[in-house]
Amino acid sequence: MNRVAVFFSGLPGCILPALLLLAWSSFFLTAEDQISVFLSLISLAACVIVAVRMRWGNVLRDSIAAHERLWDACLIAIMLALLVLFREDHYSLFLLGTIMAYATAVMGLNVQLGYAGVLNFSCASFFGVGGYTAAMLMAGTGLPPLLTLPLGGAIAALTGCVLLLPVLRTSGHYAALVTMAFALLFRVFLDVSEWFGGPQGIPVAPLTIAGLDFSRGISWGDTEFSFYLKYDLLLLLVLCLAYSLTRRLERSWIGLALDAVRSDEVASACFGINIQRWKITAFTLGNFLSGLAGALYAMMLAYISPANFTFADSLLFLSILLLGGIGNIQGVLVATVLVVIIPEKFQVIQEYRYLIYSALVLLMIVFRPVGLLPRKPRVYTGNPA
Amino acid sequence: MNPSIFRKSLLVCCFALFLAFSGAGLQPAEAKTTVKVGYIGPLTGGNSSIGLGARNAAELAIMERNKNPGGEYAFELVSLDDECKPNIGVQSATKMAADKSIFGAVTHYCSAVALGTVDVYHRFGLPVIIYGAVHPDITYAHNYPEVLRIIGTLINQNQVASKFMLSQGYKRFAVIHDTTDYGKSHKEFFTKYITEGGAKVLAEFGVTADQQDFTVELTKIKSLNPEVIWFAGLYPQGVRIRAQMEKLGINAQFQGVSGLKSDAFITGIGPELAEGCLSFLEGSPLEKLPKGEEFMKAYTARDFKNAPDAMAPFSYVAMSQIMDAVEKVGPDRKKIAQTLRAIKGEDTLIGKVSYDDHGQNSEPYVSKYVVQDGKWLVWEDSEYASGKRNLKK
């Protein structure tokens, strides 16, 4: 066991699982028929089971904790490698883009629910506010398109201010109800306002940065890169920023304050922590991230309608967070991949796909209710490894 | 090690194996060259009954074609779900259109989805025939050579409906519509044609798709005393509105759009109140068509789990047209799109089909229906048309 631990603690410990992950994900993304889809799922399950039985999980976890930068670099490298591998495959690139946009939005939800404990059942609505902001700004104003991204986030955060008072004054189930009501209101509001395209939805102009049209492919020599590649690269950048922001937030004293607010409001108030301030901060920051992701996603999708941002979609975001393990952003990454890709791959079984998908979710809840990668308690003394 | 973990993992493996083998091994061996064609529609969610029926019809068309010994190609169906959501629709459309081995597809029931995906089909050059989405912009907002639509737009339906109502001498209308895209666009065109014809719209009410009580709207309408209450929406609401009209003692003619024409409307409200209600629907009724009965027979013989529902004939014809085009010019997306565009006056299951310069079927036949003795009858066959009975004035 000791030798295994030594092996896993260095660079090779990083490279080997990373390569395995790369190979698996590229196989899974291209899996088209039933047999290869289920083979890849079975192989994943087998790997996880073997890893758990051999107690490699802990070793791996320690390695991740000890060499976090290395692991982060590895994940980015895997993503880039996948993008290069699928440079011409529009569909896979689109899926990868969706994963990154969703992951960014869930990072926002994680700040709210995972850190500060503020319930938000309307994450998809803020995602939608970002998307609609992008659509309206690109169509109606001459603002530089790149600026619409942060503006999408800002408007989402601003819209969230409507909810601040009720969210602060309520707690538990009631706070959940308030945000649920907002999600429903948002949908109805979009349905009846002609200006936003009504129930039919509106087209979103493609992004252009410094004359670079994101709706066109890139040809470089003989290879023709898909236009989705540009969006994916930008989304990767945004995801990295969101990731490092939340990671730093978690580790800072702000994160500590947020944790305290979540764990026990009375106790933290006694220690002089301003509960309302931190709840507002977390809620606004989370909405900003969701809105930012929504704006970029809308541009990639090129067409949005209220049906994309329903209460059910908010539940989807929430389930990503629960599946990954509340509070752990590495878990969010893993869970987003699963939640986005598995139903899509189950297209091969047609109308039964959600049945199987729900069965998998149920199995998950039975066997691992804390999520795939639950958050670890903070360690302050010595080397966490 | 831990025996319970082992047992659990065994369970998961068994489950996965069961999944892997439950659906495999269905493809028959073929000597002909196999060409893939696609279908996208709502297979899950609230509109799945329409989507599944249409998919089955597409599958039926392909099975019949493959059984036929003539022809150079064997066809294989790739069908995807759009859930009636634009984002999922774009995802599925991207998957299908980017797959170079697919040469044509029959797609979409929901207008919002089709509006989002036409750009994708154009970008990748996949010829598609839209079988069920009726929003005008799907074909008329652009001129993509790849996009065709076999079903009429709701423009056609409302032209026929308004012309009919005007010819019956109605002049004063009260309008209720649901606030979905369906209800709103119907309202837009119906009120346009009806006012152009010299009639007056006394009042307009938008209602949400799940509203239960219409007392406020109907009381207002009663004071205006219209000849016709026109409702654009689906039959569950139609039932409520018609029932509450009776309760308030409004004696006006009740007229609906295609969404009202369901047997569930009559059973929901009883034949007495339903008597004389009007509706308009694209296409001729199946039993009126020479090949309609044949189609129903073939469909039921296949033992599909779902009823064909309203859109199955359209999907069937569209799929047949794509396969005809493949047989004619071979698997070449561009040529297939051109061949489809060139279809003029083809006799099909749903009547004549011709595509105009926007790829829109320009001969959409709209049938008029009236309820007589608890049944939807084609207007021309009813006792109302022959003058035996009269609509309300």
PDB file of C-alpha atoms in Angstrom, chain A residues 31-32 34-35 38-39 42 45-46 49 52-55 89-91 94-95 98 102 188 190-194 198-201 203 215-217 227-228 297 300-305 307-308 310 312-313 340 344-348 350-354 356 359-360 363 367, chain B residues 1-2 5-6 8-13 15-17 19-25 43-44 52 55-56 78-88 90-92 94-96 98-100 111-113 115-117 119-120 123-124 135 179-182 184-185 208 305-306:
ATOM      1  CA  ALA A  31     -20.161   5.848 -28.545  1.00  0.00           C
ATOM      2  CA  GLU A  32     -23.134   5.660 -30.866  1.00  0.00           C
ATOM      3  CA  GLN A  34     -26.226   0.605 -27.593  1.00  0.00           C
ATOM      4  CA  ILE A  35     -23.404  -1.827 -27.065  1.00  0.00           C
ATOM      5  CA  PHE A  38     -23.307   0.401 -22.195  1.00  0.00           C
ATOM      6  CA  LEU A  39     -19.816  -1.052 -22.498  1.00  0.00           C
ATOM      7  CA  ILE A  42     -19.938  -0.759 -17.436  1.00  0.00           C
ATOM      8  CA  ALA A  45     -18.564   1.285 -13.084  1.00  0.00           C
ATOM      9  CA  ALA A  46     -16.020  -1.537 -13.001  1.00  0.00           C
ATOM     10  CA  ILE A  49     -15.688  -0.497  -8.043  1.00  0.00           C
ATOM     11  CA  VAL A  52     -12.990   1.425  -4.193  1.00  0.00           C
ATOM     12  CA  ARG A  53     -12.227  -2.197  -3.314  1.00  0.00           C
ATOM     13  CA  MET A  54      -8.487  -1.720  -3.633  1.00  0.00           C
ATOM     14  CA  ARG A  55      -8.772   1.470  -1.584  1.00  0.00           C
ATOM     15  CA  ASP A  89     -17.013  16.636 -34.660  1.00  0.00           C
ATOM     16  CA  HIS A  90     -19.572  19.406 -34.150  1.00  0.00           C
ATOM     17  CA  TYR A  91     -21.868  17.387 -31.989  1.00  0.00           C
ATOM     18  CA  PHE A  94     -21.366  21.110 -28.652  1.00  0.00           C
ATOM     19  CA  LEU A  95     -21.831  18.625 -25.819  1.00  0.00           C
ATOM     20  CA  THR A  98     -22.823  22.472 -22.810  1.00  0.00           C
ATOM     21  CA  TYR A 102     -23.583  24.040 -17.019  1.00  0.00           C
ATOM     22  CA  VAL A 188     -44.616  33.211 -17.191  1.00  0.00           C
ATOM     23  CA  LEU A 190     -41.097  35.485 -20.623  1.00  0.00           C
ATOM     24  CA  ASP A 191     -44.150  33.776 -22.058  1.00  0.00           C
ATOM     25  CA  VAL A 192     -46.242  36.920 -22.035  1.00  0.00           C
ATOM     26  CA  SER A 193     -43.677  39.573 -22.941  1.00  0.00           C
ATOM     27  CA  GLU A 194     -43.590  40.047 -26.698  1.00  0.00           C
ATOM     28  CA  GLY A 198     -42.694  35.444 -26.111  1.00  0.00           C
ATOM     29  CA  PRO A 199     -43.028  31.691 -25.816  1.00  0.00           C
ATOM     30  CA  GLN A 200     -41.522  31.309 -29.273  1.00  0.00           C
ATOM     31  CA  GLY A 201     -38.091  32.462 -28.154  1.00  0.00           C
ATOM     32  CA  PRO A 203     -32.424  34.161 -31.937  1.00  0.00           C
ATOM     33  CA  SER A 215     -20.169  31.253 -35.959  1.00  0.00           C
ATOM     34  CA  ARG A 216     -17.596  30.319 -38.597  1.00  0.00           C
ATOM     35  CA  GLY A 217     -15.243  27.390 -38.561  1.00  0.00           C
ATOM     36  CA  PHE A 227     -17.005  26.670 -35.142  1.00  0.00           C
ATOM     37  CA  TYR A 228     -17.998  25.212 -31.789  1.00  0.00           C
ATOM     38  CA  TYR A 297     -24.415  29.264 -23.619  1.00  0.00           C
ATOM     39  CA  MET A 300     -23.426  29.035 -28.601  1.00  0.00           C
ATOM     40  CA  LEU A 301     -26.999  27.770 -28.897  1.00  0.00           C
ATOM     41  CA  ALA A 302     -27.922  30.717 -31.175  1.00  0.00           C
ATOM     42  CA  TYR A 303     -31.601  30.382 -30.239  1.00  0.00           C
ATOM     43  CA  ILE A 304     -33.229  30.506 -26.828  1.00  0.00           C
ATOM     44  CA  SER A 305     -36.772  30.248 -25.603  1.00  0.00           C
ATOM     45  CA  ALA A 307     -38.686  26.365 -22.410  1.00  0.00           C
ATOM     46  CA  ASN A 308     -34.924  26.208 -21.821  1.00  0.00           C
ATOM     47  CA  THR A 310     -37.945  26.177 -16.606  1.00  0.00           C
ATOM     48  CA  ALA A 312     -37.265  21.579 -14.177  1.00  0.00           C
ATOM     49  CA  ASP A 313     -33.957  22.925 -15.470  1.00  0.00           C
ATOM     50  CA  VAL A 340     -25.328  16.129 -19.475  1.00  0.00           C
ATOM     51  CA  GLU A 344     -27.857  12.231 -24.460  1.00  0.00           C
ATOM     52  CA  LYS A 345     -26.128   8.895 -24.938  1.00  0.00           C
ATOM     53  CA  PHE A 346     -29.309   7.108 -23.947  1.00  0.00           C
ATOM     54  CA  GLN A 347     -30.932   8.513 -27.093  1.00  0.00           C
ATOM     55  CA  VAL A 348     -30.182   5.061 -28.508  1.00  0.00           C
ATOM     56  CA  GLN A 350     -35.456   6.282 -27.494  1.00  0.00           C
ATOM     57  CA  GLU A 351     -38.476   6.927 -25.332  1.00  0.00           C
ATOM     58  CA  TYR A 352     -37.180   4.801 -22.467  1.00  0.00           C
ATOM     59  CA  ARG A 353     -34.120   6.918 -21.955  1.00  0.00           C
ATOM     60  CA  TYR A 354     -35.405   8.909 -19.018  1.00  0.00           C
ATOM     61  CA  ILE A 356     -33.112   4.296 -17.368  1.00  0.00           C
ATOM     62  CA  ALA A 359     -33.119   4.376 -12.436  1.00  0.00           C
ATOM     63  CA  LEU A 360     -29.446   5.335 -12.411  1.00  0.00           C
ATOM     64  CA  LEU A 363     -29.293   3.723  -7.616  1.00  0.00           C
ATOM     65  CA  PHE A 367     -25.723   3.635  -2.746  1.00  0.00           C
TER      66      PHE A 367
ATOM     67  CA  MET B   1     -13.033  -7.399   1.346  1.00  0.00           C
ATOM     68  CA  ASN B   2     -16.320  -5.916   2.268  1.00  0.00           C
ATOM     69  CA  ILE B   5     -19.753  -3.749  -1.593  1.00  0.00           C
ATOM     70  CA  PHE B   6     -19.098  -6.856  -3.646  1.00  0.00           C
ATOM     71  CA  LYS B   8     -23.705  -4.231  -4.681  1.00  0.00           C
ATOM     72  CA  SER B   9     -21.216  -4.152  -7.511  1.00  0.00           C
ATOM     73  CA  LEU B  10     -22.503  -7.487  -8.770  1.00  0.00           C
ATOM     74  CA  LEU B  11     -25.991  -6.065  -8.774  1.00  0.00           C
ATOM     75  CA  VAL B  12     -24.919  -3.012 -10.749  1.00  0.00           C
ATOM     76  CA  CYS B  13     -23.082  -5.176 -13.276  1.00  0.00           C
ATOM     77  CA  PHE B  15     -28.294  -4.429 -14.285  1.00  0.00           C
ATOM     78  CA  ALA B  16     -25.935  -2.932 -16.831  1.00  0.00           C
ATOM     79  CA  LEU B  17     -25.594  -6.231 -18.699  1.00  0.00           C
ATOM     80  CA  LEU B  19     -29.518  -3.095 -20.374  1.00  0.00           C
ATOM     81  CA  ALA B  20     -26.811  -3.847 -22.867  1.00  0.00           C
ATOM     82  CA  PHE B  21     -28.505  -6.909 -24.257  1.00  0.00           C
ATOM     83  CA  SER B  22     -32.139  -5.943 -23.962  1.00  0.00           C
ATOM     84  CA  GLY B  23     -32.182  -3.959 -27.171  1.00  0.00           C
ATOM     85  CA  ALA B  24     -29.361  -5.394 -29.227  1.00  0.00           C
ATOM     86  CA  GLY B  25     -29.609  -7.584 -32.274  1.00  0.00           C
ATOM     87  CA  LEU B  43     -40.339  11.232 -27.719  1.00  0.00           C
ATOM     88  CA  THR B  44     -40.518  12.115 -24.038  1.00  0.00           C
ATOM     89  CA  LEU B  52     -44.130   8.753 -30.908  1.00  0.00           C
ATOM     90  CA  ARG B  55     -41.942   8.329 -35.362  1.00  0.00           C
ATOM     91  CA  ASN B  56     -43.833   5.069 -35.753  1.00  0.00           C
ATOM     92  CA  VAL B  78     -32.026   7.111 -36.797  1.00  0.00           C
ATOM     93  CA  SER B  79     -34.445   8.776 -34.456  1.00  0.00           C
ATOM     94  CA  LEU B  80     -33.692  11.351 -31.777  1.00  0.00           C
ATOM     95  CA  ASP B  81     -35.653  13.102 -29.064  1.00  0.00           C
ATOM     96  CA  ASP B  82     -36.075  16.888 -28.911  1.00  0.00           C
ATOM     97  CA  GLU B  83     -38.291  16.948 -25.765  1.00  0.00           C
ATOM     98  CA  CYS B  84     -40.050  19.964 -27.307  1.00  0.00           C
ATOM     99  CA  LYS B  85     -37.197  22.077 -25.931  1.00  0.00           C
ATOM    100  CA  PRO B  86     -35.132  24.271 -28.255  1.00  0.00           C
ATOM    101  CA  ASN B  87     -31.815  23.567 -26.561  1.00  0.00           C
ATOM    102  CA  ILE B  88     -32.274  19.802 -26.725  1.00  0.00           C
ATOM    103  CA  VAL B  90     -30.472  22.078 -31.376  1.00  0.00           C
ATOM    104  CA  GLN B  91     -28.372  19.408 -29.707  1.00  0.00           C
ATOM    105  CA  SER B  92     -30.176  16.586 -31.534  1.00  0.00           C
ATOM    106  CA  THR B  94     -26.511  19.160 -34.568  1.00  0.00           C
ATOM    107  CA  LYS B  95     -25.914  15.497 -33.941  1.00  0.00           C
ATOM    108  CA  MET B  96     -28.024  14.428 -36.877  1.00  0.00           C
ATOM    109  CA  ALA B  98     -23.273  16.757 -38.575  1.00  0.00           C
ATOM    110  CA  ASP B  99     -23.478  13.018 -39.204  1.00  0.00           C
ATOM    111  CA  LYS B 100     -22.547  12.724 -42.859  1.00  0.00           C
ATOM    112  CA  SER B 111     -42.552  25.448 -33.461  1.00  0.00           C
ATOM    113  CA  ALA B 112     -40.078  26.850 -30.940  1.00  0.00           C
ATOM    114  CA  VAL B 113     -37.790  23.890 -31.575  1.00  0.00           C
ATOM    115  CA  LEU B 115     -37.320  27.840 -35.309  1.00  0.00           C
ATOM    116  CA  GLY B 116     -34.115  27.133 -33.440  1.00  0.00           C
ATOM    117  CA  THR B 117     -32.962  24.211 -35.542  1.00  0.00           C
ATOM    118  CA  ASP B 119     -30.257  27.309 -38.959  1.00  0.00           C
ATOM    119  CA  VAL B 120     -28.462  24.149 -37.915  1.00  0.00           C
ATOM    120  CA  ARG B 123     -25.397  25.231 -41.807  1.00  0.00           C
ATOM    121  CA  PHE B 124     -24.726  21.543 -42.246  1.00  0.00           C
ATOM    122  CA  HIS B 135     -45.296  28.702 -37.183  1.00  0.00           C
ATOM    123  CA  THR B 179     -50.694  32.925 -24.307  1.00  0.00           C
ATOM    124  CA  THR B 180     -48.550  30.198 -25.826  1.00  0.00           C
ATOM    125  CA  ASP B 181     -46.977  30.664 -29.231  1.00  0.00           C
ATOM    126  CA  TYR B 182     -49.750  28.524 -30.624  1.00  0.00           C
ATOM    127  CA  LYS B 184     -50.917  33.940 -29.971  1.00  0.00           C
ATOM    128  CA  SER B 185     -49.965  33.364 -33.573  1.00  0.00           C
ATOM    129  CA  THR B 208     -52.686  31.202 -19.525  1.00  0.00           C
ATOM    130  CA  LYS B 305     -47.447   0.626 -28.778  1.00  0.00           C
ATOM    131  CA  ASN B 306     -48.816   4.113 -29.435  1.00  0.00           C
TER     132      ASN B 306
END
